[in-house]
mmCIF file of C-alpha atoms in Angstrom:
data_model
loop_
_atom_site.group_PDB
_atom_site.id
_atom_site.type_symbol
_atom_site.label_atom_id
_atom_site.label_comp_id
_atom_site.label_asym_id
_atom_site.label_seq_id
_atom_site.Cartn_x
_atom_site.Cartn_y
_atom_site.Cartn_z
ATOM 1 C CA UNK A 887 18.751 17.115 54.756
ATOM 2 C CA UNK A 888 21.257 17.342 57.860
ATOM 3 C CA UNK A 889 24.195 15.034 57.455
ATOM 4 C CA UNK A 890 23.952 13.898 61.181
ATOM 5 C CA UNK A 891 20.658 12.739 60.617
ATOM 6 C CA UNK A 892 21.608 10.779 57.797
ATOM 7 C CA UNK A 893 24.334 8.964 59.674
ATOM 8 C CA UNK A 894 21.926 8.409 62.044
ATOM 9 C CA UNK A 895 19.555 6.782 60.122
ATOM 10 C CA UNK A 896 22.262 4.516 58.915
ATOM 11 C CA UNK A 897 22.893 3.343 62.378
ATOM 12 C CA UNK A 898 19.497 2.752 62.954
ATOM 13 C CA UNK A 899 19.283 0.969 60.376
ATOM 14 C CA UNK A 900 22.343 -1.106 61.084
ATOM 15 C CA UNK A 901 21.678 -1.678 64.698
ATOM 16 C CA UNK A 902 19.529 -4.478 63.758
ATOM 17 C CA UNK A 903 20.002 -7.530 62.088
ATOM 18 C CA UNK A 904 17.253 -6.951 59.884
ATOM 19 C CA UNK A 905 18.716 -3.653 59.044
ATOM 20 C CA UNK A 906 22.015 -4.985 58.012
ATOM 21 C CA UNK A 907 20.470 -7.672 56.264
ATOM 22 C CA UNK A 908 19.127 -5.003 54.038
ATOM 23 C CA UNK A 909 22.120 -3.146 53.842
ATOM 24 C CA UNK A 910 24.218 -6.350 52.779
ATOM 25 C CA UNK A 911 21.409 -7.137 50.234
ATOM 26 C CA UNK A 912 21.312 -3.414 48.647
ATOM 27 C CA UNK A 913 25.348 -3.595 48.475
ATOM 28 C CA UNK A 914 25.403 -6.899 46.960
ATOM 29 C CA UNK A 915 22.485 -6.123 44.444
ATOM 30 C CA UNK A 916 24.526 -3.000 43.555
ATOM 31 C CA UNK A 917 27.560 -4.999 42.815
ATOM 32 C CA UNK A 918 25.753 -7.259 40.816
ATOM 33 C CA UNK A 919 23.907 -4.583 38.418
ATOM 34 C CA UNK A 920 26.822 -2.537 38.197
ATOM 35 C CA UNK A 921 28.893 -5.696 37.430
ATOM 36 C CA UNK A 922 26.360 -6.715 34.668
ATOM 37 C CA UNK A 923 25.613 -3.075 33.764
ATOM 38 C CA UNK A 924 29.255 -2.025 33.092
ATOM 39 C CA UNK A 925 31.177 -5.374 33.008
ATOM 40 C CA UNK A 926 29.385 -8.163 31.191
ATOM 41 C CA UNK A 927 26.714 -6.351 28.988
ATOM 42 C CA UNK A 928 29.425 -3.867 27.393
ATOM 43 C CA UNK A 929 32.117 -6.848 27.042
ATOM 44 C CA UNK A 930 29.633 -9.414 25.599
ATOM 45 C CA UNK A 931 27.699 -6.909 23.061
ATOM 46 C CA UNK A 932 31.460 -5.948 21.788
ATOM 47 C CA UNK A 933 32.625 -9.434 21.547
ATOM 48 C CA UNK A 934 29.416 -10.344 19.280
ATOM 49 C CA UNK A 935 29.535 -7.085 17.486
ATOM 50 C CA UNK A 936 33.655 -7.857 16.832
ATOM 51 C CA UNK A 937 32.715 -11.046 15.723
ATOM 52 C CA UNK A 938 30.008 -10.287 13.313
ATOM 53 C CA UNK A 939 32.596 -7.895 12.065
ATOM 54 C CA UNK A 940 35.276 -10.321 11.751
ATOM 55 C CA UNK A 941 32.846 -12.855 10.120
ATOM 56 C CA UNK A 942 32.060 -10.308 7.523
ATOM 57 C CA UNK A 943 36.254 -9.407 6.839
ATOM 58 C CA UNK A 944 36.646 -12.982 6.799
ATOM 59 C CA UNK A 945 33.908 -13.190 3.945
ATOM 60 C CA UNK A 946 35.762 -10.549 2.067
ATOM 61 C CA UNK A 947 39.034 -12.022 2.981
ATOM 62 C CA UNK A 948 38.269 -15.044 1.478
ATOM 63 C CA UNK A 949 36.718 -13.475 -1.645
ATOM 64 C CA UNK A 950 39.844 -11.407 -1.992
ATOM 65 C CA UNK A 951 41.946 -14.806 -1.887
ATOM 66 C CA UNK A 952 39.862 -16.233 -4.427
ATOM 67 C CA UNK A 953 39.977 -13.276 -6.692
ATOM 68 C CA UNK A 954 43.853 -13.261 -6.315
ATOM 69 C CA UNK A 955 44.207 -17.146 -6.839
ATOM 70 C CA UNK A 956 42.420 -16.388 -9.957
ATOM 71 C CA UNK A 957 44.553 -13.602 -11.087
ATOM 72 C CA UNK A 958 47.511 -15.351 -10.372
ATOM 73 C CA UNK A 959 46.219 -18.422 -12.358
ATOM 74 C CA UNK A 960 45.307 -16.139 -15.548
ATOM 75 C CA UNK A 961 48.784 -14.167 -15.277
ATOM 76 C CA UNK A 962 50.688 -17.600 -15.395
ATOM 77 C CA UNK A 963 48.346 -18.773 -17.768
ATOM 78 C CA UNK A 964 49.283 -15.385 -19.711
ATOM 79 C CA UNK A 965 52.989 -15.900 -19.143
ATOM 80 C CA UNK A 966 53.144 -19.464 -20.680
ATOM 81 C CA UNK A 967 50.899 -18.082 -23.934
ATOM 82 C CA UNK A 968 52.941 -15.189 -23.987
ATOM 83 C CA UNK A 969 53.351 -15.786 -27.745
ATOM 84 C CA UNK A 970 49.553 -16.241 -28.579
ATOM 85 C CA UNK A 971 49.115 -12.960 -26.783
ATOM 86 C CA UNK A 972 51.256 -10.998 -28.790
ATOM 87 C CA UNK A 973 49.826 -12.767 -32.016
ATOM 88 C CA UNK A 974 46.501 -11.806 -30.869
ATOM 89 C CA UNK A 975 47.568 -8.184 -30.388
ATOM 90 C CA UNK A 976 48.928 -8.434 -33.893
ATOM 91 C CA UNK A 977 45.712 -9.770 -35.289
ATOM 92 C CA UNK A 978 43.440 -7.458 -33.420
ATOM 93 C CA UNK A 979 45.533 -4.357 -33.214
ATOM 94 C CA UNK A 980 44.952 -0.846 -31.612
ATOM 95 C CA UNK A 981 45.594 0.829 -34.789
ATOM 96 C CA UNK A 982 45.094 0.184 -38.423
ATOM 97 C CA UNK A 983 48.665 -0.746 -38.999
ATOM 98 C CA UNK A 984 48.441 -0.703 -42.679
ATOM 99 C CA UNK A 985 52.179 -1.505 -43.147
ATOM 100 C CA UNK A 986 51.919 -4.674 -41.878
ATOM 101 C CA UNK A 987 48.949 -5.907 -43.650
ATOM 102 C CA UNK A 988 50.522 -4.581 -46.985
ATOM 103 C CA UNK A 989 53.474 -6.432 -45.988
ATOM 104 C CA UNK A 990 51.598 -9.863 -45.267
ATOM 105 C CA UNK A 991 49.452 -9.365 -48.412
ATOM 106 C CA UNK A 992 52.439 -8.700 -50.558
ATOM 107 C CA UNK A 993 54.166 -11.699 -48.789
ATOM 108 C CA UNK A 994 51.461 -13.795 -49.764
ATOM 109 C CA UNK A 995 50.922 -12.692 -53.372
ATOM 110 C CA UNK A 996 54.341 -13.560 -53.734
ATOM 111 C CA UNK A 997 53.796 -17.124 -52.427
ATOM 112 C CA UNK A 998 51.167 -17.570 -54.620
ATOM 113 C CA UNK A 999 52.193 -16.054 -57.983
ATOM 114 C CA UNK A 1000 50.039 -12.768 -57.902
ATOM 115 C CA UNK A 1001 51.502 -9.655 -58.901
ATOM 116 C CA UNK A 1002 49.393 -6.682 -56.922
ATOM 117 C CA UNK A 1003 48.806 -3.820 -59.060
ATOM 118 C CA UNK A 1004 46.993 -1.577 -56.817
ATOM 119 C CA UNK A 1005 46.317 -1.374 -52.753
ATOM 120 C CA UNK A 1006 44.411 1.014 -51.071
ATOM 121 C CA UNK A 1007 42.662 2.029 -47.896
ATOM 122 C CA UNK A 1008 39.380 4.049 -47.631
ATOM 123 C CA UNK A 1009 36.697 4.875 -45.299
ATOM 124 C CA UNK A 1010 33.820 2.119 -44.484
ATOM 125 C CA UNK A 1011 30.935 2.730 -46.563
ATOM 126 C CA UNK A 1012 29.015 0.948 -44.151
ATOM 127 C CA UNK A 1013 26.856 3.105 -41.900
ATOM 128 C CA UNK A 1014 26.135 0.177 -39.482
ATOM 129 C CA UNK A 1015 27.830 0.208 -36.405
ATOM 130 C CA UNK A 1016 30.447 -2.282 -36.670
ATOM 131 C CA UNK A 1017 29.651 -3.163 -32.770
ATOM 132 C CA UNK A 1018 26.468 -4.184 -33.693
ATOM 133 C CA UNK A 1019 27.413 -6.347 -36.558
ATOM 134 C CA UNK A 1020 29.826 -8.476 -34.807
ATOM 135 C CA UNK A 1021 27.984 -8.219 -31.220
ATOM 136 C CA UNK A 1022 30.888 -6.782 -29.799
ATOM 137 C CA UNK A 1023 30.933 -4.486 -26.881
ATOM 138 C CA UNK A 1024 34.611 -2.984 -27.518
ATOM 139 C CA UNK A 1025 34.990 0.423 -29.648
ATOM 140 C CA UNK A 1026 35.553 -1.910 -33.008
ATOM 141 C CA UNK A 1027 36.867 0.326 -36.010
ATOM 142 C CA UNK A 1028 37.533 -0.786 -39.586
ATOM 143 C CA UNK A 1029 38.885 0.745 -42.706
ATOM 144 C CA UNK A 1030 37.865 -0.360 -46.384
ATOM 145 C CA UNK A 1031 40.459 -2.182 -48.002
ATOM 146 C CA UNK A 1032 41.000 -2.811 -52.169
ATOM 147 C CA UNK A 1033 43.370 -4.411 -54.093
ATOM 148 C CA UNK A 1034 43.920 -5.388 -57.644
ATOM 149 C CA UNK A 1035 46.341 -8.271 -59.036
ATOM 150 C CA UNK A 1036 47.130 -10.403 -61.938
ATOM 151 C CA UNK A 1037 47.732 -13.658 -61.630
ATOM 152 C CA UNK A 1038 46.881 -17.470 -62.329
ATOM 153 C CA UNK A 1039 43.607 -19.104 -61.538
ATOM 154 C CA UNK A 1040 45.027 -21.601 -59.206
ATOM 155 C CA UNK A 1041 47.386 -18.364 -57.745
ATOM 156 C CA UNK A 1042 44.187 -16.396 -57.296
ATOM 157 C CA UNK A 1043 42.308 -19.033 -55.385
ATOM 158 C CA UNK A 1044 45.499 -20.122 -53.453
ATOM 159 C CA UNK A 1045 45.446 -15.867 -52.833
ATOM 160 C CA UNK A 1046 41.564 -15.894 -51.920
ATOM 161 C CA UNK A 1047 42.001 -18.477 -49.338
ATOM 162 C CA UNK A 1048 45.375 -17.531 -47.901
ATOM 163 C CA UNK A 1049 43.412 -14.176 -47.198
ATOM 164 C CA UNK A 1050 40.546 -15.782 -45.375
ATOM 165 C CA UNK A 1051 43.210 -17.781 -43.286
ATOM 166 C CA UNK A 1052 45.307 -14.637 -42.197
ATOM 167 C CA UNK A 1053 45.133 -13.875 -38.706
ATOM 168 C CA UNK A 1054 44.522 -10.308 -38.971
ATOM 169 C CA UNK A 1055 41.159 -10.482 -40.353
ATOM 170 C CA UNK A 1056 40.197 -9.389 -44.035
ATOM 171 C CA UNK A 1057 36.839 -9.622 -44.175
ATOM 172 C CA UNK A 1058 36.152 -9.636 -47.952
ATOM 173 C CA UNK A 1059 32.743 -7.967 -49.428
ATOM 174 C CA UNK A 1060 33.023 -8.411 -52.798
ATOM 175 C CA UNK A 1061 35.480 -10.056 -55.236
ATOM 176 C CA UNK A 1062 35.747 -10.042 -58.733
ATOM 177 C CA UNK A 1063 37.706 -12.792 -60.745
ATOM 178 C CA UNK A 1064 38.040 -12.311 -64.655
ATOM 179 C CA UNK A 1065 40.115 -13.367 -67.615
ATOM 180 C CA UNK A 1066 42.074 -10.623 -68.703
ATOM 181 C CA UNK A 1067 42.233 -8.976 -72.099
ATOM 182 C CA UNK A 1068 43.961 -10.475 -74.967
ATOM 183 C CA UNK A 1069 45.929 -7.579 -75.807
ATOM 184 C CA UNK A 1070 47.213 -7.313 -72.379
ATOM 185 C CA UNK A 1071 48.246 -10.628 -71.977
ATOM 186 C CA UNK A 1072 50.173 -10.122 -75.575
ATOM 187 C CA UNK A 1073 52.590 -8.155 -73.907
ATOM 188 C CA UNK A 1074 55.801 -9.931 -72.525
ATOM 189 C CA UNK A 1075 56.064 -11.508 -69.419
ATOM 190 C CA UNK A 1076 52.163 -12.258 -68.548
ATOM 191 C CA UNK A 1077 52.753 -15.924 -68.354
ATOM 192 C CA UNK A 1078 50.487 -16.939 -65.142
ATOM 193 C CA UNK A 1079 49.054 -14.006 -64.811
ATOM 194 C CA UNK A 1080 46.296 -14.208 -67.408
ATOM 195 C CA UNK A 1081 43.433 -13.569 -64.569
ATOM 196 C CA UNK A 1082 42.536 -10.283 -62.887
ATOM 197 C CA UNK A 1083 41.252 -10.139 -59.258
ATOM 198 C CA UNK A 1084 39.844 -7.588 -57.733
ATOM 199 C CA UNK A 1085 38.914 -7.627 -53.839
ATOM 200 C CA UNK A 1086 37.332 -5.616 -51.469
ATOM 201 C CA UNK A 1087 37.188 -6.201 -47.802
ATOM 202 C CA UNK A 1088 37.188 -4.645 -44.428
ATOM 203 C CA UNK A 1089 39.743 -4.832 -41.771
ATOM 204 C CA UNK A 1090 39.264 -4.034 -38.308
ATOM 205 C CA UNK A 1091 41.069 -2.696 -35.129
ATOM 206 C CA UNK A 1092 40.003 -1.891 -31.476
ATOM 207 C CA UNK A 1093 40.335 2.177 -31.461
ATOM 208 C CA UNK A 1094 41.286 2.651 -27.484
ATOM 209 C CA UNK B 826 37.085 -12.013 95.949
ATOM 210 C CA UNK B 827 37.053 -15.989 95.855
ATOM 211 C CA UNK B 828 33.208 -15.660 95.696
ATOM 212 C CA UNK B 829 33.572 -13.988 92.628
ATOM 213 C CA UNK B 830 35.946 -16.324 90.921
ATOM 214 C CA UNK B 831 33.726 -19.136 92.111
ATOM 215 C CA UNK B 832 30.994 -17.383 90.211
ATOM 216 C CA UNK B 833 32.745 -17.372 86.867
ATOM 217 C CA UNK B 834 34.127 -20.573 86.808
ATOM 218 C CA UNK B 835 33.293 -22.534 83.718
ATOM 219 C CA UNK B 836 30.291 -24.868 83.476
ATOM 220 C CA UNK B 837 29.365 -27.727 81.343
ATOM 221 C CA UNK B 838 26.208 -27.605 79.350
ATOM 222 C CA UNK B 839 25.248 -30.635 77.485
ATOM 223 C CA UNK B 840 21.833 -29.452 76.203
ATOM 224 C CA UNK B 841 21.106 -27.938 73.068
ATOM 225 C CA UNK B 842 21.390 -24.657 72.824
ATOM 226 C CA UNK B 843 17.927 -23.108 72.079
ATOM 227 C CA UNK B 844 17.812 -20.826 69.678
ATOM 228 C CA UNK B 845 14.698 -18.776 68.395
ATOM 229 C CA UNK B 846 13.494 -19.884 64.821
ATOM 230 C CA UNK B 847 15.034 -17.738 62.440
ATOM 231 C CA UNK B 848 12.942 -14.615 61.258
ATOM 232 C CA UNK B 849 12.207 -13.974 57.152
ATOM 233 C CA UNK B 850 15.082 -11.451 57.732
ATOM 234 C CA UNK B 851 17.406 -13.781 59.218
ATOM 235 C CA UNK B 852 17.263 -16.121 56.014
ATOM 236 C CA UNK B 853 17.832 -12.878 53.777
ATOM 237 C CA UNK B 854 20.817 -12.306 55.982
ATOM 238 C CA UNK B 855 22.060 -15.976 55.559
ATOM 239 C CA UNK B 856 21.499 -15.790 51.925
ATOM 240 C CA UNK B 857 23.415 -12.820 51.208
ATOM 241 C CA UNK B 858 26.314 -13.806 53.041
ATOM 242 C CA UNK B 859 26.447 -17.146 51.722
ATOM 243 C CA UNK B 860 24.949 -17.579 48.206
ATOM 244 C CA UNK B 861 24.959 -14.059 47.267
ATOM 245 C CA UNK B 862 28.859 -13.936 47.435
ATOM 246 C CA UNK B 863 28.551 -16.852 45.098
ATOM 247 C CA UNK B 864 26.596 -15.165 42.853
ATOM 248 C CA UNK B 865 29.167 -11.942 42.715
ATOM 249 C CA UNK B 866 32.205 -14.352 42.432
ATOM 250 C CA UNK B 867 30.220 -16.138 39.453
ATOM 251 C CA UNK B 868 29.855 -12.548 38.099
ATOM 252 C CA UNK B 869 33.142 -11.600 38.226
ATOM 253 C CA UNK B 870 34.224 -15.144 36.883
ATOM 254 C CA UNK B 871 31.920 -14.318 33.646
ATOM 255 C CA UNK B 872 33.508 -10.695 33.277
ATOM 256 C CA UNK B 873 37.271 -12.390 33.489
ATOM 257 C CA UNK B 874 36.241 -14.903 30.880
ATOM 258 C CA UNK B 875 34.275 -11.923 28.967
ATOM 259 C CA UNK B 876 37.578 -10.325 28.772
ATOM 260 C CA UNK B 877 39.723 -13.041 27.565
ATOM 261 C CA UNK B 878 36.976 -13.462 24.842
ATOM 262 C CA UNK B 879 37.146 -10.156 24.038
ATOM 263 C CA UNK B 880 40.877 -10.158 23.940
ATOM 264 C CA UNK B 881 40.540 -13.436 21.604
ATOM 265 C CA UNK B 882 38.202 -11.387 19.256
ATOM 266 C CA UNK B 883 40.441 -8.492 19.124
ATOM 267 C CA UNK B 884 43.384 -10.327 18.195
ATOM 268 C CA UNK B 885 41.527 -12.203 15.450
ATOM 269 C CA UNK B 886 40.305 -8.859 14.508
ATOM 270 C CA UNK B 887 43.614 -7.665 13.935
ATOM 271 C CA UNK B 888 44.808 -10.456 12.239
ATOM 272 C CA UNK B 889 42.252 -10.459 9.546
ATOM 273 C CA UNK B 890 42.735 -6.357 9.498
ATOM 274 C CA UNK B 891 46.179 -7.220 8.607
ATOM 275 C CA UNK B 892 45.849 -9.724 6.426
ATOM 276 C CA UNK B 893 42.838 -7.661 4.425
ATOM 277 C CA UNK B 894 45.628 -4.897 4.108
ATOM 278 C CA UNK B 895 48.117 -6.925 2.747
ATOM 279 C CA UNK B 896 45.755 -8.763 0.257
ATOM 280 C CA UNK B 897 44.586 -5.189 -0.827
ATOM 281 C CA UNK B 898 48.102 -4.109 -1.272
ATOM 282 C CA UNK B 899 48.633 -7.210 -3.435
ATOM 283 C CA UNK B 900 45.439 -6.680 -5.698
ATOM 284 C CA UNK B 901 45.932 -3.121 -6.079
ATOM 285 C CA UNK B 902 49.130 -4.106 -7.691
ATOM 286 C CA UNK B 903 47.254 -6.757 -9.775
ATOM 287 C CA UNK B 904 44.627 -4.031 -10.324
ATOM 288 C CA UNK B 905 46.772 -1.457 -11.604
ATOM 289 C CA UNK B 906 48.902 -3.403 -14.291
ATOM 290 C CA UNK B 907 48.171 -6.910 -14.816
ATOM 291 C CA UNK B 908 44.115 -6.873 -14.247
ATOM 292 C CA UNK B 909 43.887 -4.168 -17.052
ATOM 293 C CA UNK B 910 46.173 -5.937 -19.188
ATOM 294 C CA UNK B 911 44.413 -9.461 -18.954
ATOM 295 C CA UNK B 912 40.832 -7.521 -19.388
ATOM 296 C CA UNK B 913 42.018 -6.051 -22.471
ATOM 297 C CA UNK B 914 43.113 -9.435 -23.788
ATOM 298 C CA UNK B 915 40.063 -11.041 -22.389
ATOM 299 C CA UNK B 916 38.145 -8.285 -24.386
ATOM 300 C CA UNK B 917 40.215 -8.651 -27.655
ATOM 301 C CA UNK B 918 40.161 -12.316 -27.616
ATOM 302 C CA UNK B 919 36.132 -12.063 -27.674
ATOM 303 C CA UNK B 920 36.161 -9.394 -30.551
ATOM 304 C CA UNK B 921 38.608 -11.233 -32.311
ATOM 305 C CA UNK B 922 36.626 -14.334 -32.025
ATOM 306 C CA UNK B 923 33.485 -12.883 -33.070
ATOM 307 C CA UNK B 924 35.066 -10.992 -36.036
ATOM 308 C CA UNK B 925 36.706 -14.323 -37.123
ATOM 309 C CA UNK B 926 33.589 -16.269 -37.018
ATOM 310 C CA UNK B 927 31.140 -13.453 -38.413
ATOM 311 C CA UNK B 928 33.574 -12.800 -41.498
ATOM 312 C CA UNK B 929 32.819 -13.674 -45.220
ATOM 313 C CA UNK B 930 34.409 -16.701 -46.515
ATOM 314 C CA UNK B 931 34.344 -17.260 -50.609
ATOM 315 C CA UNK B 932 36.970 -19.331 -51.137
ATOM 316 C CA UNK B 933 35.371 -22.486 -51.489
ATOM 317 C CA UNK B 934 32.620 -21.046 -53.496
ATOM 318 C CA UNK B 935 34.926 -19.173 -56.013
ATOM 319 C CA UNK B 936 36.858 -22.329 -56.243
ATOM 320 C CA UNK B 937 33.562 -24.528 -57.086
ATOM 321 C CA UNK B 938 32.738 -21.632 -59.821
ATOM 322 C CA UNK B 939 35.984 -22.155 -61.056
ATOM 323 C CA UNK B 940 35.808 -25.711 -61.318
ATOM 324 C CA UNK B 941 32.674 -25.295 -63.832
ATOM 325 C CA UNK B 942 35.131 -23.507 -66.073
ATOM 326 C CA UNK B 943 36.614 -26.222 -68.034
ATOM 327 C CA UNK B 944 37.901 -24.035 -70.671
ATOM 328 C CA UNK B 945 40.571 -21.917 -69.033
ATOM 329 C CA UNK B 946 40.541 -19.635 -72.212
ATOM 330 C CA UNK B 947 36.849 -18.831 -72.183
ATOM 331 C CA UNK B 948 36.468 -15.189 -70.972
ATOM 332 C CA UNK B 949 33.974 -14.949 -68.040
ATOM 333 C CA UNK B 950 33.842 -12.511 -64.906
ATOM 334 C CA UNK B 951 33.127 -13.797 -61.439
ATOM 335 C CA UNK B 952 32.123 -11.450 -59.278
ATOM 336 C CA UNK B 953 30.736 -12.532 -55.198
ATOM 337 C CA UNK B 954 29.526 -9.934 -53.324
ATOM 338 C CA UNK B 955 27.504 -10.853 -50.147
ATOM 339 C CA UNK B 956 25.276 -13.720 -51.058
ATOM 340 C CA UNK B 957 24.941 -12.745 -54.705
ATOM 341 C CA UNK B 958 27.128 -14.486 -57.561
ATOM 342 C CA UNK B 959 27.126 -13.060 -61.076
ATOM 343 C CA UNK B 960 29.172 -14.666 -63.843
ATOM 344 C CA UNK B 961 29.298 -12.316 -67.219
ATOM 345 C CA UNK B 962 30.688 -13.996 -70.258
ATOM 346 C CA UNK B 963 30.330 -12.925 -73.798
ATOM 347 C CA UNK B 964 32.031 -15.215 -76.109
ATOM 348 C CA UNK B 965 30.928 -18.541 -75.402
ATOM 349 C CA UNK B 966 27.008 -18.781 -74.318
ATOM 350 C CA UNK B 967 27.506 -22.654 -74.586
ATOM 351 C CA UNK B 968 30.241 -22.305 -72.072
ATOM 352 C CA UNK B 969 27.669 -20.280 -69.691
ATOM 353 C CA UNK B 970 25.243 -22.693 -70.099
ATOM 354 C CA UNK B 971 27.425 -25.431 -69.421
ATOM 355 C CA UNK B 972 28.172 -23.530 -66.071
ATOM 356 C CA UNK B 973 24.649 -22.650 -65.361
ATOM 357 C CA UNK B 974 23.351 -26.378 -65.882
ATOM 358 C CA UNK B 975 26.258 -27.253 -63.009
ATOM 359 C CA UNK B 976 25.489 -24.588 -60.649
ATOM 360 C CA UNK B 977 21.640 -25.889 -60.806
ATOM 361 C CA UNK B 978 22.466 -29.064 -59.818
ATOM 362 C CA UNK B 979 24.601 -27.694 -57.048
ATOM 363 C CA UNK B 980 23.495 -27.644 -53.567
ATOM 364 C CA UNK B 981 25.197 -24.223 -52.541
ATOM 365 C CA UNK B 982 23.445 -22.077 -55.047
ATOM 366 C CA UNK B 983 19.455 -20.838 -55.550
ATOM 367 C CA UNK B 984 17.717 -18.904 -58.399
ATOM 368 C CA UNK B 985 20.141 -19.725 -60.897
ATOM 369 C CA UNK B 986 19.603 -17.646 -63.971
ATOM 370 C CA UNK B 987 21.459 -17.010 -67.336
ATOM 371 C CA UNK B 988 20.095 -13.985 -69.053
ATOM 372 C CA UNK B 989 21.429 -11.032 -71.051
ATOM 373 C CA UNK B 990 23.482 -8.794 -69.297
ATOM 374 C CA UNK B 991 21.812 -5.165 -68.965
ATOM 375 C CA UNK B 992 24.408 -3.909 -66.565
ATOM 376 C CA UNK B 993 27.414 -4.025 -69.284
ATOM 377 C CA UNK B 994 28.392 -0.547 -68.203
ATOM 378 C CA UNK B 995 29.142 -1.491 -64.639
ATOM 379 C CA UNK B 996 30.665 -5.146 -65.477
ATOM 380 C CA UNK B 997 34.284 -5.569 -64.815
ATOM 381 C CA UNK B 998 36.956 -5.206 -67.602
ATOM 382 C CA UNK B 999 34.199 -4.353 -69.656
ATOM 383 C CA UNK B 1000 32.820 -7.894 -70.550
ATOM 384 C CA UNK B 1001 29.542 -9.378 -70.164
ATOM 385 C CA UNK B 1002 26.790 -10.205 -72.997
ATOM 386 C CA UNK B 1003 25.432 -12.673 -71.082
ATOM 387 C CA UNK B 1004 25.343 -13.379 -67.209
ATOM 388 C CA UNK B 1005 24.408 -15.814 -64.967
ATOM 389 C CA UNK B 1006 22.976 -14.551 -61.333
ATOM 390 C CA UNK B 1007 22.359 -16.822 -58.241
ATOM 391 C CA UNK B 1008 22.247 -16.737 -54.958
ATOM 392 C CA UNK B 1009 24.578 -18.388 -52.709
ATOM 393 C CA UNK B 1010 22.867 -20.727 -50.146
ATOM 394 C CA UNK B 1011 24.908 -20.880 -47.515
ATOM 395 C CA UNK B 1012 28.113 -19.079 -47.276
ATOM 396 C CA UNK B 1013 31.261 -20.948 -45.869
ATOM 397 C CA UNK B 1014 31.668 -19.990 -42.566
ATOM 398 C CA UNK B 1015 35.217 -19.651 -41.222
ATOM 399 C CA UNK B 1016 36.379 -22.572 -39.177
ATOM 400 C CA UNK B 1017 36.136 -22.119 -35.413
ATOM 401 C CA UNK B 1018 39.347 -20.810 -33.816
ATOM 402 C CA UNK B 1019 39.356 -23.527 -31.131
ATOM 403 C CA UNK B 1020 39.867 -25.754 -34.083
ATOM 404 C CA UNK B 1021 42.959 -23.157 -35.638
ATOM 405 C CA UNK B 1022 44.601 -23.272 -31.875
ATOM 406 C CA UNK B 1023 44.915 -26.815 -32.302
ATOM 407 C CA UNK B 1024 46.156 -27.279 -35.680
ATOM 408 C CA UNK B 1025 48.138 -24.372 -36.861
ATOM 409 C CA UNK B 1026 50.864 -21.778 -34.958
ATOM 410 C CA UNK B 1027 48.597 -18.980 -34.518
ATOM 411 C CA UNK B 1028 52.129 -17.128 -33.586
ATOM 412 C CA UNK B 1029 52.650 -17.195 -37.669
#
């Protein structure tokens, strides 16, 4: 369409009041549409989207704050009970730690007047998983622990009670207590060692 | 010239000017130049408000993002070191509790059986294995019968039997012509850890 004819038409439209009304109405409508379409609508949708995102992030932040508070509480509790934690690690160690157990058993025997003759550690005979036996999820491992000792009747009772009270758990499987042979007792230095204790137990640790 | 001036002389007309009634297009025109302008202005105000709102939510988003970053950094430090240690302690405590409470405790049974042996010189051998109790002796049937009768009255044993020991080859210290066998009814369970924590020093 030739250029002149377009401006002629526009001029023709704007000549009359009716044409001017048309033009202003069209212009206003266009401005309003542009304002709504390119201004208000995108901004509002962006506001709603960011608000939703903020709400989700705020939830995450709140849960993180709760977690942080819980952890801080646990850390402070752990710090206050550090001695208990260390005792727990000693009672349920990561390794077998036979030396510590031997020392504790020897001390206990000395306290109860027992003379230890033998102590040995062997593989566990049981084929049942310890995890099932004790209903735990950790990699619980164990060793069989055997010992033989001489002592008095009350001494042996005290020793067994002591072994069962040790923080390092010795799960006694078999216990045999009997009076020793008379020939053995006739030898010197056997006073207070008239009885013999044979003990088989299990000790445990969490393998890492 | 004078005539012309007289012609253009202003004159007063006190009558209300008569205008033709407005057509539909006149009304639209009036509306466009009055109320439509208001609509445009309102739209513009709305845009300004929306921009202000956008700025506010953007600032909020920025603050939350910053807080999240800081929290993540803090938690990452916890995850790296402390949390794994706490989980380890938690797991270890759970395992220890179960191991402690499910482990056997024979001392009270041993003490009870020993209390039935009134003559310390009598040659008997007490074996406790799981829930089975065996007492072997060879030199005094009466002593064993006394132990048997006491065990039968005890609430801790069942199936108490005194018989000839046919497993002499397995007997410890090679004693045991007779044997009392019994089943322990209820093994004495270890005291609960909660009780220990309040009564003893766990650090020992």
